[in-house]
XYZ file of C-alpha atoms in Angstrom:
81
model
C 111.372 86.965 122.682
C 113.862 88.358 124.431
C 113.762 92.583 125.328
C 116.750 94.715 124.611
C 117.020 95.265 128.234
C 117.118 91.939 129.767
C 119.945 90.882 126.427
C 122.439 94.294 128.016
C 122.423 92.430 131.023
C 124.107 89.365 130.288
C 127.387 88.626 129.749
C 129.347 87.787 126.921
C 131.732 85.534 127.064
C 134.097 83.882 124.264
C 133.925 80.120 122.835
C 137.133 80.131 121.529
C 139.376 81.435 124.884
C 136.484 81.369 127.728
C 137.593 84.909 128.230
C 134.506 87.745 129.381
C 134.363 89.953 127.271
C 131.743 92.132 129.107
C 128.263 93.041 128.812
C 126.462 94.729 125.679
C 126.707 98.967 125.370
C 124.759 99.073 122.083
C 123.203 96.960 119.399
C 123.414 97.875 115.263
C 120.056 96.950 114.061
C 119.297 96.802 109.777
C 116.402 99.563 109.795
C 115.322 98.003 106.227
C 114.944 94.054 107.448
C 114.860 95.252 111.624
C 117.336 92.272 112.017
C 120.074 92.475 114.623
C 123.564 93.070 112.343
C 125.986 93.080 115.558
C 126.541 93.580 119.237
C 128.916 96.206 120.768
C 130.711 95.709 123.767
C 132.304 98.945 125.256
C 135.891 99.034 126.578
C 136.347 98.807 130.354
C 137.614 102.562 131.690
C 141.724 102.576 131.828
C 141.925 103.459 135.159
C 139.848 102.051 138.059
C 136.861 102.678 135.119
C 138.134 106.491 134.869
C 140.203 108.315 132.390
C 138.659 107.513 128.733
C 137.625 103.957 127.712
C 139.431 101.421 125.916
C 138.511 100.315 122.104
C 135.050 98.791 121.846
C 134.746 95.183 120.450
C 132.111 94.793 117.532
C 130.605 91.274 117.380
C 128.998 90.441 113.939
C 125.006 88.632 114.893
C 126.614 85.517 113.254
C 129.067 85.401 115.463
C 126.819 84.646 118.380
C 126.818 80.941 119.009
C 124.457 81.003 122.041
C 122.297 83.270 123.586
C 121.209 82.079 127.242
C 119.500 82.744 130.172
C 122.111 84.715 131.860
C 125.396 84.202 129.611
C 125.602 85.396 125.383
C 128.336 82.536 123.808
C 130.227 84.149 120.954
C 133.232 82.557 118.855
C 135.926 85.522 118.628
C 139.574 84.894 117.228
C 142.443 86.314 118.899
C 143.011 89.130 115.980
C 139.176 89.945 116.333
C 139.238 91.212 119.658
């Protein structure tokens, strides 16, 4: 089991490109089966982390190809990110 915590701290890095996409800001969670539906990663701030963020990236849960000990694999497509 793995706490909701210790799963925002890792990072998540793409499969397809080996590209970081970041860490995770939020998780969407079905309240009627409590299953995980998807991951959110938030956008990096524009400037030096100031000034707005950019677009967050929405991972669907069967998307996830791995989750490790310190690293969550996911297989994203170009036009998906």
């Amino acid at each position: 089991m793995v706490k909701i915590s210790e799963f925002q701290t890792k990072d998540v890095v793409n499969v397809a490109n080996g590209k970081k996409l970041g860490n995770i800001g939020d998780i969407d969670i079905n309240l009627a089966t409590g299953q995980i539906e998807s991951i959110i990663i938030l956008g990096t701030g524009k400037v030096f982390g100031l000034f707005g963020r950019a677009d967050e990236t929405i991972i669907p849960w069967n998307h996830i190809v791995k989750v490790g000990t310190d690293v969550i694999l996911v297989r994203l497509h170009e036009d998906e990110q």
